[in-house]
Structure formats: structure tokens, C-alpha cells
GROMACS .gro file of C-alpha atoms in nm:
model
  243
    1MET     CA    1  10.119   0.066  -0.661
    2ILE     CA    2  10.180  -0.134  -0.985
    3PRO     CA    3  10.228   0.140  -1.261
    4ASN     CA    4   9.985   0.123  -1.587
    5ILE     CA    5  10.039  -0.169  -1.834
    6ASN     CA    6  10.014  -0.065  -2.212
    7ILE     CA    7   9.950  -0.360  -2.443
    8ASN     CA    8   9.945  -0.340  -2.812
    9SER     CA    9   9.615  -0.512  -2.916
   10THR     CA   10   9.752  -0.670  -3.241
   11THR     CA   11  10.046  -0.835  -3.036
   12ILE     CA   12   9.999  -1.191  -2.908
   13ASN     CA   13  10.168  -1.242  -2.575
   14THR     CA   14  10.270  -1.514  -2.393
   15LEU     CA   15  10.311  -1.551  -2.028
   16THR     CA   16  10.412  -1.840  -1.785
   17ALA     CA   17  10.092  -1.952  -1.577
   18ASN     CA   18  10.211  -1.808  -1.259
   19GLU     CA   19  10.275  -1.476  -1.426
   20MET     CA   20   9.898  -1.462  -1.542
   21CYS     CA   21   9.817  -1.563  -1.196
   22ASN     CA   22  10.022  -1.278  -1.039
   23ARG     CA   23   9.877  -1.033  -1.286
   24SER     CA   24   9.532  -1.122  -1.242
   25LYS     CA   25   9.521  -1.030  -0.888
   26HIS     CA   26   9.606  -0.664  -0.991
   27VAL     CA   27   9.426  -0.633  -1.309
   28ARG     CA   28   9.085  -0.455  -1.323
   29TYR     CA   29   8.902  -0.415  -1.689
   30PHE     CA   30   8.668  -0.128  -1.748
   31GLY     CA   31   8.324  -0.113  -1.972
   32ASP     CA   32   8.308  -0.387  -2.262
   33TRP     CA   33   8.700  -0.447  -2.223
   34GLN     CA   34   8.751  -0.820  -2.273
   35LYS     CA   35   8.918  -0.971  -1.996
   36VAL     CA   36   9.183  -1.224  -1.972
   37ALA     CA   37   9.071  -1.532  -1.801
   38ALA     CA   38   9.249  -1.613  -1.473
   39ALA     CA   39   9.504  -1.908  -1.519
   40PRO     CA   40   9.384  -2.195  -1.290
   41ALA     CA   41   9.598  -2.287  -0.995
   42LEU     CA   42   9.869  -2.500  -1.078
   43THR     CA   43  10.023  -2.708  -0.809
   44PRO     CA   44  10.422  -2.733  -0.837
   45ILE     CA   45  10.546  -3.079  -0.915
   46SER     CA   46  10.874  -3.244  -0.846
   47ALA     CA   47  11.132  -3.225  -1.144
   48PRO     CA   48  11.187  -3.536  -1.280
   49ILE     CA   49  11.559  -3.682  -1.210
   50PHE     CA   50  11.774  -3.893  -1.409
   51ASP     CA   51  11.802  -4.248  -1.242
   52GLU     CA   52  12.177  -4.322  -1.238
   53SER     CA   53  12.136  -4.632  -1.086
   54GLN     CA   54  11.949  -4.837  -1.314
   55SER     CA   55  12.086  -5.171  -1.379
   56LYS     CA   56  12.179  -5.124  -1.738
   57TYR     CA   57  12.449  -4.893  -1.630
   58LYS     CA   58  12.607  -5.127  -1.380
   59CYS     CA   59  12.882  -5.378  -1.424
   60CYS     CA   60  13.057  -5.660  -1.228
   61CYS     CA   61  12.735  -5.834  -1.200
   62GLY     CA   62  12.581  -5.515  -1.055
   63CYS     CA   63  12.872  -5.446  -0.790
   64MET     CA   64  12.960  -5.128  -0.914
   65HIS     CA   65  12.859  -4.841  -1.164
   66SER     CA   66  12.987  -4.840  -1.526
   67ARG     CA   67  13.164  -4.505  -1.456
   68THR     CA   68  13.365  -4.668  -1.194
   69GLY     CA   69  13.468  -4.954  -1.408
   70GLY     CA   70  13.565  -4.728  -1.705
   71ILE     CA   71  13.787  -4.541  -1.443
   72ILE     CA   72  13.947  -4.874  -1.356
   73ILE     CA   73  13.987  -5.005  -1.706
   74GLY     CA   74  14.145  -4.654  -1.804
   75ILE     CA   75  14.387  -4.686  -1.543
   76LEU     CA   76  14.488  -5.044  -1.617
   77GLU     CA   77  14.545  -4.921  -2.005
   78LEU     CA   78  14.748  -4.621  -1.906
   79ILE     CA   79  14.959  -4.870  -1.690
   80ALA     CA   80  14.981  -5.096  -2.014
   81VAL     CA   81  15.089  -4.804  -2.221
   82VAL     CA   82  15.364  -4.690  -1.965
   83VAL     CA   83  15.504  -5.059  -1.954
   84ASN     CA   84  15.506  -5.070  -2.364
   85PHE     CA   85  15.686  -4.722  -2.352
   86ALA     CA   86  15.937  -4.867  -2.141
   87VAL     CA   87  15.984  -5.208  -2.321
   88TYR     CA   88  16.003  -5.036  -2.649
   89ALA     CA   89  16.276  -4.792  -2.505
   90SER     CA   90  16.447  -5.086  -2.374
   91ASN     CA   91  16.455  -5.274  -2.669
   92TYR     CA   92  16.583  -5.013  -2.886
   93ALA     CA   93  16.853  -4.912  -2.658
   94GLN     CA   94  16.981  -5.264  -2.652
   95SER     CA   95  16.950  -5.287  -3.036
   96GLU     CA   96  16.712  -5.581  -3.024
   97SER     CA   97  16.479  -5.359  -3.283
   98SER     CA   98  16.537  -5.149  -3.558
   99THR     CA   99  16.425  -4.783  -3.590
  100GLY     CA  100  16.160  -4.849  -3.794
  101GLN     CA  101  16.004  -5.094  -3.534
  102PHE     CA  102  16.033  -4.886  -3.304
  103VAL     CA  103  15.877  -4.602  -3.451
  104VAL     CA  104  15.594  -4.788  -3.557
  105SER     CA  105  15.549  -4.922  -3.204
  106LEU     CA  106  15.601  -4.580  -3.053
  107LEU     CA  107  15.331  -4.414  -3.289
  108ALA     CA  108  15.072  -4.699  -3.212
  109THR     CA  109  15.128  -4.697  -2.828
  110SER     CA  110  15.074  -4.292  -2.844
  111ILE     CA  111  14.744  -4.336  -3.032
  112VAL     CA  112  14.649  -4.563  -2.777
  113ALA     CA  113  14.758  -4.337  -2.504
  114VAL     CA  114  14.534  -4.016  -2.671
  115ILE     CA  115  14.247  -4.268  -2.706
  116VAL     CA  116  14.275  -4.371  -2.294
  117VAL     CA  117  14.326  -3.989  -2.212
  118LEU     CA  118  14.005  -3.923  -2.431
  119LEU     CA  119  13.811  -4.188  -2.192
  120PHE     CA  120  13.895  -3.990  -1.893
  121PHE     CA  121  13.816  -3.630  -2.068
  122GLY     CA  122  13.484  -3.818  -2.151
  123ILE     CA  123  13.420  -3.907  -1.793
  124LYS     CA  124  13.518  -3.591  -1.670
  125LYS     CA  125  13.288  -3.403  -1.911
  126GLU     CA  126  13.011  -3.670  -1.920
  127ASN     CA  127  13.012  -3.651  -2.309
  128HIS     CA  128  12.961  -3.989  -2.453
  129ASN     CA  129  13.127  -3.857  -2.771
  130TYR     CA  130  13.486  -3.867  -2.660
  131ILE     CA  131  13.418  -4.236  -2.562
  132ILE     CA  132  13.340  -4.347  -2.909
  133PRO     CA  133  13.715  -4.380  -3.004
  134HIS     CA  134  13.771  -4.600  -2.708
  135LEU     CA  135  13.500  -4.819  -2.862
  136VAL     CA  136  13.648  -4.839  -3.182
  137LEU     CA  137  13.974  -4.924  -3.060
  138GLN     CA  138  13.851  -5.212  -2.863
  139ILE     CA  139  13.634  -5.342  -3.152
  140LEU     CA  140  13.966  -5.358  -3.362
  141GLY     CA  141  14.146  -5.507  -3.080
  142ILE     CA  142  13.872  -5.775  -3.079
  143VAL     CA  143  13.876  -5.873  -3.410
  144ALA     CA  144  14.254  -5.901  -3.412
  145LEU     CA  145  14.226  -6.132  -3.118
  146ALA     CA  146  13.974  -6.345  -3.316
  147ILE     CA  147  14.200  -6.350  -3.590
  148VAL     CA  148  14.507  -6.477  -3.390
  149ALA     CA  149  14.259  -6.718  -3.181
  150ILE     CA  150  14.170  -6.888  -3.515
  151ILE     CA  151  14.525  -6.910  -3.644
  152ASN     CA  152  14.637  -7.063  -3.334
  153ILE     CA  153  14.348  -7.305  -3.341
  154VAL     CA  154  14.454  -7.415  -3.701
  155ALA     CA  155  14.813  -7.432  -3.590
  156VAL     CA  156  14.750  -7.660  -3.282
  157CYS     CA  157  14.525  -7.905  -3.510
  158VAL     CA  158  14.812  -7.914  -3.741
  159SER     CA  159  15.069  -7.973  -3.452
  160SER     CA  160  14.870  -8.233  -3.315
  161THR     CA  161  14.815  -8.420  -3.651
  162VAL     CA  162  15.225  -8.418  -3.715
  163VAL     CA  163  15.266  -8.541  -3.334
  164ALA     CA  164  15.002  -8.830  -3.400
  165SER     CA  165  15.164  -8.940  -3.725
  166SER     CA  166  15.536  -8.904  -3.607
  167ASP     CA  167  15.700  -9.222  -3.557
  168LYS     CA  168  15.863  -9.081  -3.266
  169ASN     CA  169  15.750  -8.806  -3.070
  170SER     CA  170  16.025  -8.582  -3.062
  171GLN     CA  171  16.062  -8.320  -2.792
  172THR     CA  172  16.089  -8.030  -3.051
  173THR     CA  173  15.749  -8.111  -3.191
  174THR     CA  174  15.590  -8.160  -2.843
  175ALA     CA  175  15.769  -7.841  -2.708
  176VAL     CA  176  15.626  -7.691  -3.056
  177LEU     CA  177  15.267  -7.793  -2.955
  178LEU     CA  178  15.266  -7.683  -2.603
  179THR     CA  179  15.380  -7.348  -2.716
  180VAL     CA  180  15.107  -7.296  -2.970
  181ILE     CA  181  14.833  -7.422  -2.694
  182ALA     CA  182  14.964  -7.169  -2.433
  183VAL     CA  183  14.939  -6.901  -2.666
  184SER     CA  184  14.601  -6.988  -2.769
  185ILE     CA  185  14.501  -7.016  -2.408
  186VAL     CA  186  14.667  -6.618  -2.362
  187VAL     CA  187  14.486  -6.534  -2.645
  188LEU     CA  188  14.168  -6.648  -2.550
  189LEU     CA  189  14.191  -6.510  -2.196
  190SER     CA  190  14.271  -6.168  -2.359
  191ALA     CA  191  13.971  -6.208  -2.579
  192ILE     CA  192  13.764  -6.276  -2.319
  193PHE     CA  193  13.885  -5.964  -2.116
  194GLN     CA  194  13.875  -5.745  -2.404
  195ILE     CA  195  13.469  -5.842  -2.468
  196TRP     CA  196  13.416  -5.771  -2.096
  197PHE     CA  197  13.592  -5.450  -2.094
  198PHE     CA  198  13.399  -5.351  -2.413
  199VAL     CA  199  13.050  -5.439  -2.247
  200VAL     CA  200  13.155  -5.204  -1.959
  201ILE     CA  201  13.292  -4.905  -2.182
  202LEU     CA  202  12.962  -4.965  -2.359
  203ARG     CA  203  12.750  -4.935  -2.094
  204LEU     CA  204  12.952  -4.634  -1.992
  205TYR     CA  205  12.875  -4.476  -2.341
  206HIS     CA  206  12.482  -4.549  -2.288
  207PHE     CA  207  12.505  -4.399  -1.941
  208TYR     CA  208  12.625  -4.052  -2.070
  209ARG     CA  209  12.440  -4.073  -2.395
  210ASP     CA  210  12.095  -4.143  -2.193
  211LYS     CA  211  12.177  -3.900  -1.921
  212LYS     CA  212  12.242  -3.624  -2.196
  213SER     CA  213  11.914  -3.701  -2.376
  214PHE     CA  214  11.735  -3.665  -2.041
  215ALA     CA  215  11.878  -3.334  -1.956
  216VAL     CA  216  11.766  -3.201  -2.338
  217ARG     CA  217  11.439  -3.331  -2.314
  218ASN     CA  218  11.392  -3.185  -1.985
  219ASP     CA  219  11.557  -2.845  -2.047
  220GLY     CA  220  11.346  -2.538  -2.011
  221VAL     CA  221  11.037  -2.736  -1.913
  222ALA     CA  222  10.837  -2.560  -1.658
  223ARG     CA  223  10.767  -2.787  -1.340
  224LEU     CA  224  10.425  -2.729  -1.302
  225GLY     CA  225  10.069  -2.868  -1.375
  226PRO     CA  226   9.949  -2.994  -1.694
  227SER     CA  227   9.924  -2.606  -1.873
  228THR     CA  228  10.224  -2.389  -1.822
  229THR     CA  229  10.151  -2.143  -2.080
  230VAL     CA  230   9.842  -1.876  -2.171
  231GLN     CA  231   9.800  -1.664  -2.493
  232TYR     CA  232   9.602  -1.371  -2.491
  233VAL     CA  233   9.513  -1.149  -2.781
  234THR     CA  234   9.255  -0.853  -2.845
  235PHE     CA  235   9.327  -0.616  -2.545
  236PRO     CA  236   9.194  -0.235  -2.534
  237PRO     CA  237   9.488  -0.001  -2.551
  238GLN     CA  238   9.561   0.047  -2.203
  239VAL     CA  239   9.491  -0.165  -1.897
  240THR     CA  240   9.451   0.023  -1.538
  241ALA     CA  241   9.642  -0.145  -1.277
  242ILE     CA  242   9.537  -0.123  -0.901
  243PRO     CA  243   9.705  -0.209  -0.582
   0.00000   0.00000   0.00000
């Protein structure tokens, strides 16, 4: 037997459709009491699922997910950080760098290490906000490489002019020109890789951002048909329930 249900006639109540359906099976109204319309039968539908396999979240020509690419990039950056620490410590121990240079280099490398750790933390927590510092660092790195590339291009042009105008092609001038060209190639390759890494991390950022937005939009939404709630008002002071 279901107990009596006392409902205040001035109170507006909201029930889910399933609750209305269940209660409508057991509630009987007497006299001229206003009845609550039974909610229509609703067919459960499957909950929407976030599609992680979309091409916009992949990298390396669609060969892997940006999450995997982000992990690989983070590992490579951690290796680079460890190598830089070792090189700076070795140079300082051999008195090849001053204390000021060592401290500045150590501080810069430490900042990079923290940003890389934040990248891994963002991947673990699936939070795109922790990836933002890495994107900012990459943008600064790309800008710096672009400036260095422009300087090297100018240096190559000047060196070529000097070599062409020289009466005798000295080995020193040629060596300088070759060095500048080699540095320019290295800088260009570094810029290409940095841009590629930036695209991968940016896709990773979009992946976690879109996934979070999808979860927020669908949080608390009933997986039912077109109408999931029913409001009812103006009831008699008491409703008698029957089994």
C-alpha cells in the first residue's frame, strides 16, 4: 500500500516524466478534483557520446591522436630539459660560463620544465587550461626563431656580397658564409618542427576544450524523449493513494 500524499494547492511541483508515469498508476482522484494528466509514454534514447576520433583531433596525417602526440612532445621536451641542465652545470663547473649566465640559464630551463609538467598534468586531468602556458611558450619560441632566421638570411646575403666582391676568395670568408648558411638551415628546421609541435598541442587543447564543453552541455539532461518534466498546480489538499 502506498501512503497518502499531502500536496499544498499553492505549491508548484515539478516531477520528471518517469515519476509522473509511476504516480499516475497509483493515484485516484475523487469528486470534482482536478486530475493530473498522465505523462505520455517516453522511449529511452541513447545518451550522446563525444566522438574522440574526429580528424580535427588527430595529428601526423591522421596516424595518431593529438593526445598521443602531446605525450611524445612532452617526453622529448623533458629530455631536452635534462640535457640543458647537464650542459649548463658542466659549463659552469669548467668555468666556461659566469655565475650570472648560469643562474639565468637555470631559471629559464626551470620555467620550461614547469610548463612541460603542466602539459602532462593537463593531459592527466583532461583540462585544457593547463595546456595554455605551453602554447604561449611555443608562440614565443616560434617568434624568436623567426627573428633569428631573418637575421641569418640578412647575414647570408651580406656574406655572399662580400665573397662576390672580394678579389680573392679567402678561406675565412668562405668559412663564415658556410657557417651562416648551416645555422640558417638549423634555425629553419627548428622553426618547422616548432610550428608542427604547436599545431599538435593546439589540437590537443581544442580536444580537451571541446570535450569539456560537450560534458557541460549534456550534464544533467535526462536521456528520455522530447518532454522530460511536467508541472502541475491546483490540487485538493489531499490525494488518496491506492495499491
